[in-house]
PDB file of C-alpha atoms in Angstrom:
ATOM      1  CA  UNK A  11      -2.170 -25.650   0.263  1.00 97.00           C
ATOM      2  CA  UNK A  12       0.773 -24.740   2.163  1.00 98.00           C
ATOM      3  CA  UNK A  13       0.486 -21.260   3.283  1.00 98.00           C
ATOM      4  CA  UNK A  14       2.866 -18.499   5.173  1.00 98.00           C
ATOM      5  CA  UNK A  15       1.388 -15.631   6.378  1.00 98.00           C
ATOM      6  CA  UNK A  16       2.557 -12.047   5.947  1.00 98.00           C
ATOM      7  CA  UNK A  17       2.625 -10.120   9.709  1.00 97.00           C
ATOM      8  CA  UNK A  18      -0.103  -7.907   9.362  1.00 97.00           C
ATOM      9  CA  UNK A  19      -2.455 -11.045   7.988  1.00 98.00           C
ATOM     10  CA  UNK A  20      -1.225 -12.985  11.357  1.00 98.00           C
ATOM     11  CA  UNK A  21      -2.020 -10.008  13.444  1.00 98.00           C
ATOM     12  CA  UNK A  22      -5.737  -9.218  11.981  1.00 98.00           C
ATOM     13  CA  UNK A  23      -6.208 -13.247  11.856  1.00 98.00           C
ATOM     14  CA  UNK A  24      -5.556 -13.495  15.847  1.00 98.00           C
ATOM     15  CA  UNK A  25      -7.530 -10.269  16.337  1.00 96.00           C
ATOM     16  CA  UNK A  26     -10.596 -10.670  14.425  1.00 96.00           C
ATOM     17  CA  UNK A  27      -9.779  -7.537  12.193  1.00 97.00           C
ATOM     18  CA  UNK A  28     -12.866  -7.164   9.862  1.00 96.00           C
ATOM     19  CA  UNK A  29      -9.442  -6.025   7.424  1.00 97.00           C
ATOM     20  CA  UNK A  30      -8.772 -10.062   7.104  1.00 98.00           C
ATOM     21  CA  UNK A  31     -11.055 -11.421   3.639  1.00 97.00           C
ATOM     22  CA  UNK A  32     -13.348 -14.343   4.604  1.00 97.00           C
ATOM     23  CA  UNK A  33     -11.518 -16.211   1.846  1.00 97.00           C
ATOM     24  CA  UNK A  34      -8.132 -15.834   3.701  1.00 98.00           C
ATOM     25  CA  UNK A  35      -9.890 -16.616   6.898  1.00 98.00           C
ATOM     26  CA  UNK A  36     -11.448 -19.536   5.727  1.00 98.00           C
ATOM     27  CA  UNK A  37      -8.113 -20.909   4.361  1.00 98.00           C
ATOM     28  CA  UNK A  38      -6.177 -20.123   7.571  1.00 98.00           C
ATOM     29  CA  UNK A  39      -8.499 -22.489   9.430  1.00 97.00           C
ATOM     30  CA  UNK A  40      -9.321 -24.933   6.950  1.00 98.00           C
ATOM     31  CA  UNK A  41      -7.590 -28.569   8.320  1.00 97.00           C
ATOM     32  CA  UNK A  42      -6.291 -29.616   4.994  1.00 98.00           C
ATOM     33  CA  UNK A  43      -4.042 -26.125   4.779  1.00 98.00           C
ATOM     34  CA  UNK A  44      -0.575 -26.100   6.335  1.00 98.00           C
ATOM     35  CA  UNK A  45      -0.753 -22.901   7.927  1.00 98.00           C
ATOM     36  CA  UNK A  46       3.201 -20.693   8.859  1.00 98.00           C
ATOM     37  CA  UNK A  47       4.225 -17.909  10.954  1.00 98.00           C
ATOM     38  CA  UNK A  48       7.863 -17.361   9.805  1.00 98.00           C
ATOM     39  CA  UNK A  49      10.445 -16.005  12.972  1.00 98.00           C
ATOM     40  CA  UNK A  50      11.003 -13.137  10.347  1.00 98.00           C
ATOM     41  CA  UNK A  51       7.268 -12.159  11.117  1.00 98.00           C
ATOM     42  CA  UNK A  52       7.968 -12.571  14.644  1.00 97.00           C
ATOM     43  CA  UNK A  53      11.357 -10.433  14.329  1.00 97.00           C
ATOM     44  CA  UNK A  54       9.196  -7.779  12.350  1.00 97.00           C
ATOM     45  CA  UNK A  55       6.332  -7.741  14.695  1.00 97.00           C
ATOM     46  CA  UNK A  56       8.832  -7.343  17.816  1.00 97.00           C
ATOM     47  CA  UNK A  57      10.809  -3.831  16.250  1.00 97.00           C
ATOM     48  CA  UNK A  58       7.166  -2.345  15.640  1.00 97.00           C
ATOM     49  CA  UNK A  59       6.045  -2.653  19.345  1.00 98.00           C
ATOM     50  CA  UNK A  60       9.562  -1.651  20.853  1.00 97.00           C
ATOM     51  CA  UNK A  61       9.170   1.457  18.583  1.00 97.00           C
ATOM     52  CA  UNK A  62       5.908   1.617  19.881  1.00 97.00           C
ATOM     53  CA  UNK A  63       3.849   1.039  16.631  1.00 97.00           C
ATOM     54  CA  UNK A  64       2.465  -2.260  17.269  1.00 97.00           C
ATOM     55  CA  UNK A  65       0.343  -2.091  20.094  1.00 96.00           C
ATOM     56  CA  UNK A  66      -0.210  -5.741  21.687  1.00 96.00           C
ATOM     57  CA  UNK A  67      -2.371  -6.827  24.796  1.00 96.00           C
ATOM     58  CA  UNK A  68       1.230  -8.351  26.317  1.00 95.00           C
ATOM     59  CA  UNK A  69       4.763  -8.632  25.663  1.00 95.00           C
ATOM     60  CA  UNK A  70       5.454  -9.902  21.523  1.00 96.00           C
ATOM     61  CA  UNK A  71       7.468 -12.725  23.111  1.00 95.00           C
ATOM     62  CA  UNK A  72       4.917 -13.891  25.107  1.00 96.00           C
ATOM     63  CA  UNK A  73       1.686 -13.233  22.970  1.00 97.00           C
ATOM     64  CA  UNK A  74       2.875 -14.119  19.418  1.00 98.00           C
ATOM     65  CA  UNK A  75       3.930 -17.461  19.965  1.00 97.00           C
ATOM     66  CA  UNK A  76       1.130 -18.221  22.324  1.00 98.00           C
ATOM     67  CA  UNK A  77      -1.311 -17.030  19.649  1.00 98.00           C
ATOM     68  CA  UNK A  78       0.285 -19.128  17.317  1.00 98.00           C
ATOM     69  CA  UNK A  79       0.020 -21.949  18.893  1.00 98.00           C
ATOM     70  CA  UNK A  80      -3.423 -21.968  20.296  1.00 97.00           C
ATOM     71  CA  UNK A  81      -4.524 -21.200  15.890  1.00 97.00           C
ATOM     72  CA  UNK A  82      -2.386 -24.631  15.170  1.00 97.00           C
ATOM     73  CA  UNK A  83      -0.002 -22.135  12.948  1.00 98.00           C
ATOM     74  CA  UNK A  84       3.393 -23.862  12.838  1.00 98.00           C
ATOM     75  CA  UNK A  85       6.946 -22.415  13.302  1.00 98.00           C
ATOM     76  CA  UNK A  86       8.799 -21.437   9.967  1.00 98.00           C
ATOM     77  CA  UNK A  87      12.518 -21.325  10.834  1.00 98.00           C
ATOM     78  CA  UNK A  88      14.490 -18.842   8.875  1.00 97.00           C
ATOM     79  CA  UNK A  89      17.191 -21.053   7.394  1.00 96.00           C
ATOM     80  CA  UNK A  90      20.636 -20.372   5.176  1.00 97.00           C
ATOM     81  CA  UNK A  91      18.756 -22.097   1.526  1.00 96.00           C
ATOM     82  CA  UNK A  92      16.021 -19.172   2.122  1.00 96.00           C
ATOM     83  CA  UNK A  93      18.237 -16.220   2.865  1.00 95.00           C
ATOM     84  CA  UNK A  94      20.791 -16.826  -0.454  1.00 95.00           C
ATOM     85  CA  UNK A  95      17.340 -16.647  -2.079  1.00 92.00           C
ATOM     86  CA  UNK A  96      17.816 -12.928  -1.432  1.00 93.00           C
ATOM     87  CA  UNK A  97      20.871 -12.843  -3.972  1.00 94.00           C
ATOM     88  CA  UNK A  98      18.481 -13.966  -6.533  1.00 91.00           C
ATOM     89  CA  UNK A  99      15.506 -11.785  -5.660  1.00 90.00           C
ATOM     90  CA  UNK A 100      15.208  -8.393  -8.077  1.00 89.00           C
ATOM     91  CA  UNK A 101      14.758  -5.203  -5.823  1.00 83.00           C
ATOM     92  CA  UNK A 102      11.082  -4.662  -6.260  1.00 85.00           C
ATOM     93  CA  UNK A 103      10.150  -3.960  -2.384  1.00 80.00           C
ATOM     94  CA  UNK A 104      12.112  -2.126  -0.002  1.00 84.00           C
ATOM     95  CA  UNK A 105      11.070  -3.395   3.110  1.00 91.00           C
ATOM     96  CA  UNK A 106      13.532  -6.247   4.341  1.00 93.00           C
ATOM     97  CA  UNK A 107      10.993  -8.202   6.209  1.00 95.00           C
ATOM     98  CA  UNK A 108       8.703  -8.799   3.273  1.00 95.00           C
ATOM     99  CA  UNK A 109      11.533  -9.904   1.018  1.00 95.00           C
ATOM    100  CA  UNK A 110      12.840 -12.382   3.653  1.00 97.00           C
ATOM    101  CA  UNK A 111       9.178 -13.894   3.449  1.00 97.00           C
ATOM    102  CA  UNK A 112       9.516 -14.112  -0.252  1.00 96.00           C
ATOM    103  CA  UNK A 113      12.411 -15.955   0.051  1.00 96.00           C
ATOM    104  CA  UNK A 114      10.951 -18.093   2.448  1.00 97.00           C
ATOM    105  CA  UNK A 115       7.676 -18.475   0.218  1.00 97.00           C
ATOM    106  CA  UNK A 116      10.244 -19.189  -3.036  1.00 95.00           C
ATOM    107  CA  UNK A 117      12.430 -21.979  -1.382  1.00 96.00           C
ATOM    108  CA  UNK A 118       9.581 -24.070   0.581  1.00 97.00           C
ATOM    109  CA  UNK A 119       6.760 -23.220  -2.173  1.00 96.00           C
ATOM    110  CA  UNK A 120       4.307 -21.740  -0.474  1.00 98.00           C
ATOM    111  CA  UNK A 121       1.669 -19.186  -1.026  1.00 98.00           C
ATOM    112  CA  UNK A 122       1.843 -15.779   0.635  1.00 98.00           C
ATOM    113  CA  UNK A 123      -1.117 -14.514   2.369  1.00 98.00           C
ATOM    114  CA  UNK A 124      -0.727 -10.635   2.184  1.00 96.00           C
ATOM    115  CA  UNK A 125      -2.664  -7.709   1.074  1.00 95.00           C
ATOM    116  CA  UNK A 126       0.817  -6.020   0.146  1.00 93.00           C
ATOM    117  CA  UNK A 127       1.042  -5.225  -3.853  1.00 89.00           C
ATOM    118  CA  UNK A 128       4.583  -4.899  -4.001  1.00 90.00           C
ATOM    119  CA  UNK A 129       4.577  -8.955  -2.680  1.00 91.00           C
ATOM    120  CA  UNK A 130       2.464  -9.593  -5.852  1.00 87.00           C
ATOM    121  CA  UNK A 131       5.044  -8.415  -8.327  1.00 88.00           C
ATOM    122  CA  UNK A 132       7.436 -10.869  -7.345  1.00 87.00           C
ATOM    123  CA  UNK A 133       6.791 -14.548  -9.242  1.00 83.00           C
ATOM    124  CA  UNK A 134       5.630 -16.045  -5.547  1.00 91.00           C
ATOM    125  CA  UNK A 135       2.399 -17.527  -5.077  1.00 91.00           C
ATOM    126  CA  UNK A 136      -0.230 -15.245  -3.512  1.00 94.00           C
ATOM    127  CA  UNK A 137      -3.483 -15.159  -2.202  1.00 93.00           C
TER     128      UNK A 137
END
């Protein structure tokens, strides 16, 4: 399964939030999974903590990548085939961060890992 994971699953993944399902955890670190961090989740997770509502342990720059690496979570690039997805995508969730990781999920086929409803009502794989 090729899986991209929504911000807030990244963040309780890296911190061992009891929030994360052991199903979702499981399949995060299972070796037959590719596992993604998109840059949009990176973007998303860097606005929070310079508004100050995403407290991290060091700098976003520093500690997201750094996390992602040392989980084996690969790099999704956001790229110009996922954002005219966007044109296509019907207006069903407000925030701009979780469409651009529909898109993303849409054009490279991958399953969402999210808790977020509004993610479900889009025709995107989820888990």
């Amino acid at each position: 399964m090729k899986i991209l994971l929504d911000t807030h699953i990244f963040l309780w993944f890296i911190s061992g939030d009891t929030k994360l399902s052991t199903d979702v955890r499981d399949a995060i670190r299972d070796p037959d999974n590719e596992v993604y961090l998109s840059a949009v989740s990176v973007w998303e997770a860097i606005v929070k903590y310079q508004l100050g509502r995403l407290p991290l342990p060091e700098s976003p720059e520093t500690y997201l990548p750094k996390q992602r690496e040392l989980h084996q979570i690969g790099s999704l690039a956001l790229d110009e085939s996922s954002v005219v997805q966007l044109a296509k995508l019907p207006p069903l969730h407000r925030d701009p961060f979780d469409r651009m990781l529909i898109c993303q999920a849409l054009q490279n086929s991958l399953t969402i890992a999210t808790v977020d409803s509004a993610v479900r009502a889009y025709s995107v794989s989820v888990m």
